[in-house]
Short mmCIF file of C-alpha atoms in Angstrom, two decimals:
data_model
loop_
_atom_site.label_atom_id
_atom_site.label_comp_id
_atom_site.label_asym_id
_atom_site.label_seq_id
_atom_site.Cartn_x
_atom_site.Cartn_y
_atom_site.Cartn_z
CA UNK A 296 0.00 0.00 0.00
CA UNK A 297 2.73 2.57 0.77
CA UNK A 298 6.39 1.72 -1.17
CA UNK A 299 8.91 3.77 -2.66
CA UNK A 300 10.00 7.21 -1.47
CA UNK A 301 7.70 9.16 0.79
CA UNK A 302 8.13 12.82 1.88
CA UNK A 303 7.94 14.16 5.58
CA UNK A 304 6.10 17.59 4.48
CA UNK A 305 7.57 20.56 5.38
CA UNK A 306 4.90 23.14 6.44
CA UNK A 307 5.71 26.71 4.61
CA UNK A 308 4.87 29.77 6.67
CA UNK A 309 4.63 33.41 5.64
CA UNK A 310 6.93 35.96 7.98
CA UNK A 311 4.82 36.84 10.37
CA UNK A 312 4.74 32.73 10.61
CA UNK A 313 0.96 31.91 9.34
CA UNK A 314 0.71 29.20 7.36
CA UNK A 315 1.60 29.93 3.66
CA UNK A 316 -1.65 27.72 1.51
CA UNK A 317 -0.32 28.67 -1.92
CA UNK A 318 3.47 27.93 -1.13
CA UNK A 319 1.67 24.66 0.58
CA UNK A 320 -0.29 23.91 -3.01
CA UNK A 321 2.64 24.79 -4.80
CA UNK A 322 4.87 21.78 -2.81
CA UNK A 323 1.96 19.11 -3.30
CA UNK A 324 2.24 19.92 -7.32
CA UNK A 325 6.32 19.42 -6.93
CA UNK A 326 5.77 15.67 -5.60
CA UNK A 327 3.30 15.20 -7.80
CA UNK A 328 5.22 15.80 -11.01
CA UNK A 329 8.44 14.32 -9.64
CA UNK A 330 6.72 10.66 -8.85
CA UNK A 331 6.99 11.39 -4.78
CA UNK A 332 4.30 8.24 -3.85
CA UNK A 333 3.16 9.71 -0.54
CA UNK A 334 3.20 12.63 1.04
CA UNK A 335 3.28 12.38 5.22
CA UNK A 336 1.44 15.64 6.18
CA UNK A 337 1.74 17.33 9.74
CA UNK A 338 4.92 15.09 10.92
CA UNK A 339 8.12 16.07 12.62
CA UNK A 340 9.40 17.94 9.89
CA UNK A 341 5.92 19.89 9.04
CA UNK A 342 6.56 21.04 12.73
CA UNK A 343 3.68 19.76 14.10
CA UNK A 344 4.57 20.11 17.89
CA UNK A 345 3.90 23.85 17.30
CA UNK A 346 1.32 24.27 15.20
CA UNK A 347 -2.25 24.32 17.29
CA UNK A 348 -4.54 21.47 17.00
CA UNK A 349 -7.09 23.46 14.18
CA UNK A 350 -3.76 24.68 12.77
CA UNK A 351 -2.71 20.92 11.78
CA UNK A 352 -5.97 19.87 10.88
CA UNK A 353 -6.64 22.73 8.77
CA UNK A 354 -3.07 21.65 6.92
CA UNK A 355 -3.99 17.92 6.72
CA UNK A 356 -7.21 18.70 4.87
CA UNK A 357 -5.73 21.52 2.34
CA UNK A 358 -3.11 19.12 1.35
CA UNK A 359 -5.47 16.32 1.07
CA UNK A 360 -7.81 19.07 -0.85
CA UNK A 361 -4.75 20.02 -3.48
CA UNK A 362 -3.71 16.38 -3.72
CA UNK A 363 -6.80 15.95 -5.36
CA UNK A 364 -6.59 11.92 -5.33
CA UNK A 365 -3.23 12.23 -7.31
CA UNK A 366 -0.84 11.11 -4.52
CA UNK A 367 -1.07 9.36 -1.18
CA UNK A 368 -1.91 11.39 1.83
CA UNK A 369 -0.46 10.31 5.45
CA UNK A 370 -1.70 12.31 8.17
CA UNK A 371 0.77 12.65 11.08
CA UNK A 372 -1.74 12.08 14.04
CA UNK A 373 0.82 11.58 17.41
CA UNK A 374 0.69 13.11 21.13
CA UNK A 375 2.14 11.96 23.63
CA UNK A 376 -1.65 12.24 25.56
CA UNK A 377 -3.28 9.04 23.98
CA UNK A 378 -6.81 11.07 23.84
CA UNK A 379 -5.51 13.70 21.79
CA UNK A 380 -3.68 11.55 18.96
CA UNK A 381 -7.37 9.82 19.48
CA UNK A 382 -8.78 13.21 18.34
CA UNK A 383 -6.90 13.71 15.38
CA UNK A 384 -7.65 9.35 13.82
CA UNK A 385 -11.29 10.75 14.21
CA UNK A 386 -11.15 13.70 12.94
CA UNK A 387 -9.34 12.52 9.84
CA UNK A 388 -11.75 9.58 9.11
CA UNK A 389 -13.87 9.91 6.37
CA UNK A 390 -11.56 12.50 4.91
CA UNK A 391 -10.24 11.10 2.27
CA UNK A 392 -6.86 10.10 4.19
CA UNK A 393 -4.89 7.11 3.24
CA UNK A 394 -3.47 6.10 6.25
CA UNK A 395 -2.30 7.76 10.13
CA UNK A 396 1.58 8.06 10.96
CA UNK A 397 1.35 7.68 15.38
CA UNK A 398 4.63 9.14 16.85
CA UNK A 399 5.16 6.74 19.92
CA UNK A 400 4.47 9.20 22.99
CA UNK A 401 7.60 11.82 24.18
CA UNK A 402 8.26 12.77 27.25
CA UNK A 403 6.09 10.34 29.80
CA UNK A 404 8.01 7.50 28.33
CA UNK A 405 5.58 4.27 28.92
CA UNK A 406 6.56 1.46 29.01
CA UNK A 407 6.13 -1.28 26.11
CA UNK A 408 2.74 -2.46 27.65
CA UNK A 409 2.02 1.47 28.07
CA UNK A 410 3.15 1.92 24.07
CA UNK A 411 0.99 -1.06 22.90
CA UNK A 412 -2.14 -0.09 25.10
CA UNK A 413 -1.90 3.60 23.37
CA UNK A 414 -1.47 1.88 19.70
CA UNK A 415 -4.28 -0.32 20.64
CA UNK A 416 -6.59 2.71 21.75
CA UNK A 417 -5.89 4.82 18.42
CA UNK A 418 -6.24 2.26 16.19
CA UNK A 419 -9.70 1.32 17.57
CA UNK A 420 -11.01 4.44 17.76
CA UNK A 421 -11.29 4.26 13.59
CA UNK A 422 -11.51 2.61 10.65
CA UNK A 423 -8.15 4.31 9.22
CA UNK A 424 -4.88 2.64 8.44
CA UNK A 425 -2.30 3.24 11.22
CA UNK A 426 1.66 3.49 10.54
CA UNK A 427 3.66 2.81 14.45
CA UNK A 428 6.23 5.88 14.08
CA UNK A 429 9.61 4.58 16.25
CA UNK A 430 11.81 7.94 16.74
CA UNK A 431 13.92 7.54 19.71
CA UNK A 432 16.41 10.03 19.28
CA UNK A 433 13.44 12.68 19.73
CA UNK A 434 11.00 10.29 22.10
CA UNK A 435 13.11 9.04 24.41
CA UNK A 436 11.21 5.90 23.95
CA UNK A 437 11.87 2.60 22.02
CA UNK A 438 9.40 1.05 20.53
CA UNK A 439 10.72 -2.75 20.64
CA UNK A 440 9.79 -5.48 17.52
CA UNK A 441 8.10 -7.85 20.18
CA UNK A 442 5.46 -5.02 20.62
CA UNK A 443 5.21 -4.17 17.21
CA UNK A 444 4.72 -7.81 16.52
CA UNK A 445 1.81 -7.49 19.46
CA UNK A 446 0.12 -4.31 17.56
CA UNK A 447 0.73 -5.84 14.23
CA UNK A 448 -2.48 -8.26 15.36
CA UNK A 449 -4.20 -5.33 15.58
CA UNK A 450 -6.78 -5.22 11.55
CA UNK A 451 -5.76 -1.32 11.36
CA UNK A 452 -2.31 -1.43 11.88
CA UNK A 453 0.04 -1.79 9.09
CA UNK A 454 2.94 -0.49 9.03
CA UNK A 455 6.03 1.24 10.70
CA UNK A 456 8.44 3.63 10.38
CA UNK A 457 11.73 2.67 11.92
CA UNK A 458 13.90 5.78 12.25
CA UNK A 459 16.47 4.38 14.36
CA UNK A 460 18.64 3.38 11.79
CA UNK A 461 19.42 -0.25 12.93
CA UNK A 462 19.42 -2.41 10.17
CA UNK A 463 18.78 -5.39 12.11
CA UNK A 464 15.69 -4.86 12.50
CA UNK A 465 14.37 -5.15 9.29
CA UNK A 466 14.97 -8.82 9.43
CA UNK A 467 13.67 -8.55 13.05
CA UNK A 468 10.72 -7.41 11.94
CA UNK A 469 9.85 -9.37 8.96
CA UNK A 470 10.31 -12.04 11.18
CA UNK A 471 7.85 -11.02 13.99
CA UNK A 472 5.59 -9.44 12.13
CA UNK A 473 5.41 -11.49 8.94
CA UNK A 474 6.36 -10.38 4.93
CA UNK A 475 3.02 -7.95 4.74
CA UNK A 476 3.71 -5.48 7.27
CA UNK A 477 5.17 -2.60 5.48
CA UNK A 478 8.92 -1.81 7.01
CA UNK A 479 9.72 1.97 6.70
CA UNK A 480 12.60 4.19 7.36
CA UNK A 481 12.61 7.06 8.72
CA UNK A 482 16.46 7.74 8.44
CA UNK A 483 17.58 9.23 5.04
CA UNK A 484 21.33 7.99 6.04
CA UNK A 485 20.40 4.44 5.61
CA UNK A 486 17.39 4.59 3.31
CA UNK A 487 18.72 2.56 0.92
CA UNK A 488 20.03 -0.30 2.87
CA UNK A 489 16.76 -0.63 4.67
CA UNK A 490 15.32 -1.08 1.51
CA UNK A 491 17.83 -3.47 0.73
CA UNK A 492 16.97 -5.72 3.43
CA UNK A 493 13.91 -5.88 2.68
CA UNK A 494 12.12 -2.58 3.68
CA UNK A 495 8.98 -1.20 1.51
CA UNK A 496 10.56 2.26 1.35
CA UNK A 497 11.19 5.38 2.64
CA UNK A 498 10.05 8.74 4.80
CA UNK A 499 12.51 11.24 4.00
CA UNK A 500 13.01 14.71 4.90
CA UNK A 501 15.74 14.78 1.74
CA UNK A 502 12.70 14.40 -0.59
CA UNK A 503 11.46 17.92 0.21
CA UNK A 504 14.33 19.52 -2.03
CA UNK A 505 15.51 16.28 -3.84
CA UNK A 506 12.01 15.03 -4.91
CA UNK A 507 13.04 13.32 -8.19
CA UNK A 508 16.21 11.86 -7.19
CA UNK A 509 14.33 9.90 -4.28
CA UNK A 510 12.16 8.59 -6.16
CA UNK A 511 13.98 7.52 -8.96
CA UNK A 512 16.07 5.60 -6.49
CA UNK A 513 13.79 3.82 -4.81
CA UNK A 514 12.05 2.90 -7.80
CA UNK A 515 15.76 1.44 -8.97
CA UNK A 516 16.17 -0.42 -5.60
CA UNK A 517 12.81 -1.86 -5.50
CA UNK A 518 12.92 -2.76 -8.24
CA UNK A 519 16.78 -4.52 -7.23
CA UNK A 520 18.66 -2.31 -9.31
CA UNK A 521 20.85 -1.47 -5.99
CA UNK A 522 24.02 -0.40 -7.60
CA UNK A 523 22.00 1.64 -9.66
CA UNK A 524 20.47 3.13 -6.93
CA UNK A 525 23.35 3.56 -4.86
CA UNK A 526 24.93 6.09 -7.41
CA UNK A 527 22.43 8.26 -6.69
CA UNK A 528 22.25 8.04 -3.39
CA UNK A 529 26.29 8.48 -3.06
CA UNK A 530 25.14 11.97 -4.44
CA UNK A 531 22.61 12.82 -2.46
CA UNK A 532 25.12 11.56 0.93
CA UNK A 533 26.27 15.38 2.00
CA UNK A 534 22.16 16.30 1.83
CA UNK A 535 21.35 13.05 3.77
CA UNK A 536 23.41 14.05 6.65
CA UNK A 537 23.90 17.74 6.63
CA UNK A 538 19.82 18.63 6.28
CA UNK A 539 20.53 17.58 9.67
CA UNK A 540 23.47 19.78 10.78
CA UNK A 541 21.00 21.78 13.22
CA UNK A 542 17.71 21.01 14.29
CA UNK A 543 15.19 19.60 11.52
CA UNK A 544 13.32 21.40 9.58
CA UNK A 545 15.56 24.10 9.78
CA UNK A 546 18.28 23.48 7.50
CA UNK A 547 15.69 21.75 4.84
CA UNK A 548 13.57 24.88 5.09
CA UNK A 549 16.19 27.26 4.11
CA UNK A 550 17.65 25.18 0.94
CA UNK A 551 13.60 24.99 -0.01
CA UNK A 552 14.03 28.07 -0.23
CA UNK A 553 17.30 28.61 -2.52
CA UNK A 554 15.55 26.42 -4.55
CA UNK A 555 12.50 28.17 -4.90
CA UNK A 556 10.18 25.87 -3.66
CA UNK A 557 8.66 27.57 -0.94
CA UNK A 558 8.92 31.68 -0.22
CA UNK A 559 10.18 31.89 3.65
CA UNK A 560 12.22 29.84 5.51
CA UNK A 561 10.19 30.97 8.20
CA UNK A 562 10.12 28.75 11.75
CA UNK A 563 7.94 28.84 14.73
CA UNK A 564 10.08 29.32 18.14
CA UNK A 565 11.71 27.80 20.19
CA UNK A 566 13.35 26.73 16.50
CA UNK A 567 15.30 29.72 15.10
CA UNK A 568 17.09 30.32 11.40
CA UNK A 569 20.07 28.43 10.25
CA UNK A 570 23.43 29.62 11.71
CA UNK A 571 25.63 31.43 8.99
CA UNK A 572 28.01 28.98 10.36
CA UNK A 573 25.68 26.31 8.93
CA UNK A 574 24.50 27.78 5.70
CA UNK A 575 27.72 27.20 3.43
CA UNK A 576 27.41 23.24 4.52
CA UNK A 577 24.13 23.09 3.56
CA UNK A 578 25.12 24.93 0.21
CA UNK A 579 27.77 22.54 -0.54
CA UNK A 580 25.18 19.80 -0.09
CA UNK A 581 23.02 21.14 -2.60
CA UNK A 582 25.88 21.92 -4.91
CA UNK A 583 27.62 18.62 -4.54
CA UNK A 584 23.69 16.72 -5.44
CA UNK A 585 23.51 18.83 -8.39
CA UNK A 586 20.54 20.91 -7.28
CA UNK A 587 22.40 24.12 -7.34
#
């Protein structure tokens, strides 16, 4: 249901930091022409931990609205409050969503009974696909394969994305939770050799400025053209890693914006504008994949 390369959405905002619609419209056409095959709305990188709760809904639906049926929509729906991520499955059924990414919860970290009785809660609360979302770099939580085999019972849930970049997992997983269950990751670093083990595809915050390149390669691996795909991804190394030099989606907002894909690079506090210590890395990245 969900394969290939998948783009964590940034959210564009206007300077006095409202959310910018037409710069928003004008991203959804970019993934559409460049063969993007989902687009995860609301996630880390669209900043949802400061947008308010009408805010991300309101984004969800306008990018579900200017999708127009023409690429897959993925709502990011976590909260570390199991009621609230609650709110958001409902209030995207019936939408026209094609599936819910779930952030495991930050900050209280539960334990793995706690993370599979919060899964279990969200996913029952309606009839939308969910995708688990393991982060634990950002969570301080990790969500382990024997409960992701335990929510994998579950009819709604799916999927995962796996963005802690160990590649033994994959075969973990497949193993727990059986060849179906779609294995995603959620690290641009190791993209490809997730995919090479066996994973469906990939959630990438490199896709927002390299749209074409990402998809073209994980068309090639899926397809097990892996050297193939490798060349491009040797490219597209400096952006995997340095889009990540400060805080995300700070340094893939501003080279959005050298490329002219959104108008501001603008950022809701406490996140704050790329360092000028920062900004020539970033530029050699973009110079060194060919997009400037």
């Amino acid at each position: 249901m969900f394969t290939g390369s998948m783009v964590a959405l940034v959210t564009p905002l206007d300077e006095a930091g409202n959310v910018d619609y037409k710069s928003l419209q004008n991203l959804v056409e970019y993934h559409v022409n460049a063969g993007t095959s989902a687009i995860i709305s609301m996630g880390t990188t669209g900043e949802s931990a400061t947008l308010s709760v009408e805010e991300h809904v309101e984004v969800v639906l306008k990018t579900i609205a200017f999708a127009a049926g023409r690429i897959k929509i993925i709502a990011g729906t976590g909260a570390n409050a199991t009621h609230e991520a609650i709110e958001f499955n409902q209030r995207f059924a019936n939408t026209g969503i094609d599936g819910c990414l779930t952030v495991t919860p930050y900050y209280n970290r539960p334990t793995q009974e706690g993370l599979y009785q919060h899964f279990k809660a969200i996913a029952e609360s309606a009839d939308v696909p969910q995708i688990l979302y393991n982060v634990p770099a950002r969570t301080g939580v990790d969500l382990l394969p024997e409960t992701v085999a335990r929510l994998a019972k579950l009819p709604n849930v799916i999927g995962i994305k796996d963005a802690t970049g160990d590649l033994a997992r994959v075969n973990k997983t497949r193993e727990l939770c059986g060849e179906n269950f779609i294995q995603l990751s959620g690290d641009d670093l190791t993209g490809l050799d997730f995919v090479a083990l066996g994973g469906h595809g990939v959630i990438s915050v490199t896709a927002n400025i390299a749209a074409a390149d990402m998809a073209e390669m994980f068309k090639l691996a899926l397809d097990g053209q892996i050297e193939e795909a490798r060349l491009i991804d040797r490219r597209l190394s400096a952006l995997h890693k340095n889009l990540f030099i400060e805080s995300s989606p700070t340094p893939v907002k501003w080279a959005a914006k050298q490329l002219g894909l959104i108008e501001n690079a603008q950022l809701r506090l406490p996140l704050v504008d790329l360092s000028d210590a920062a900004e020539p890395v970033v530029r050699q990245a973009l110079v060194d994949a060919g997009l400037l």
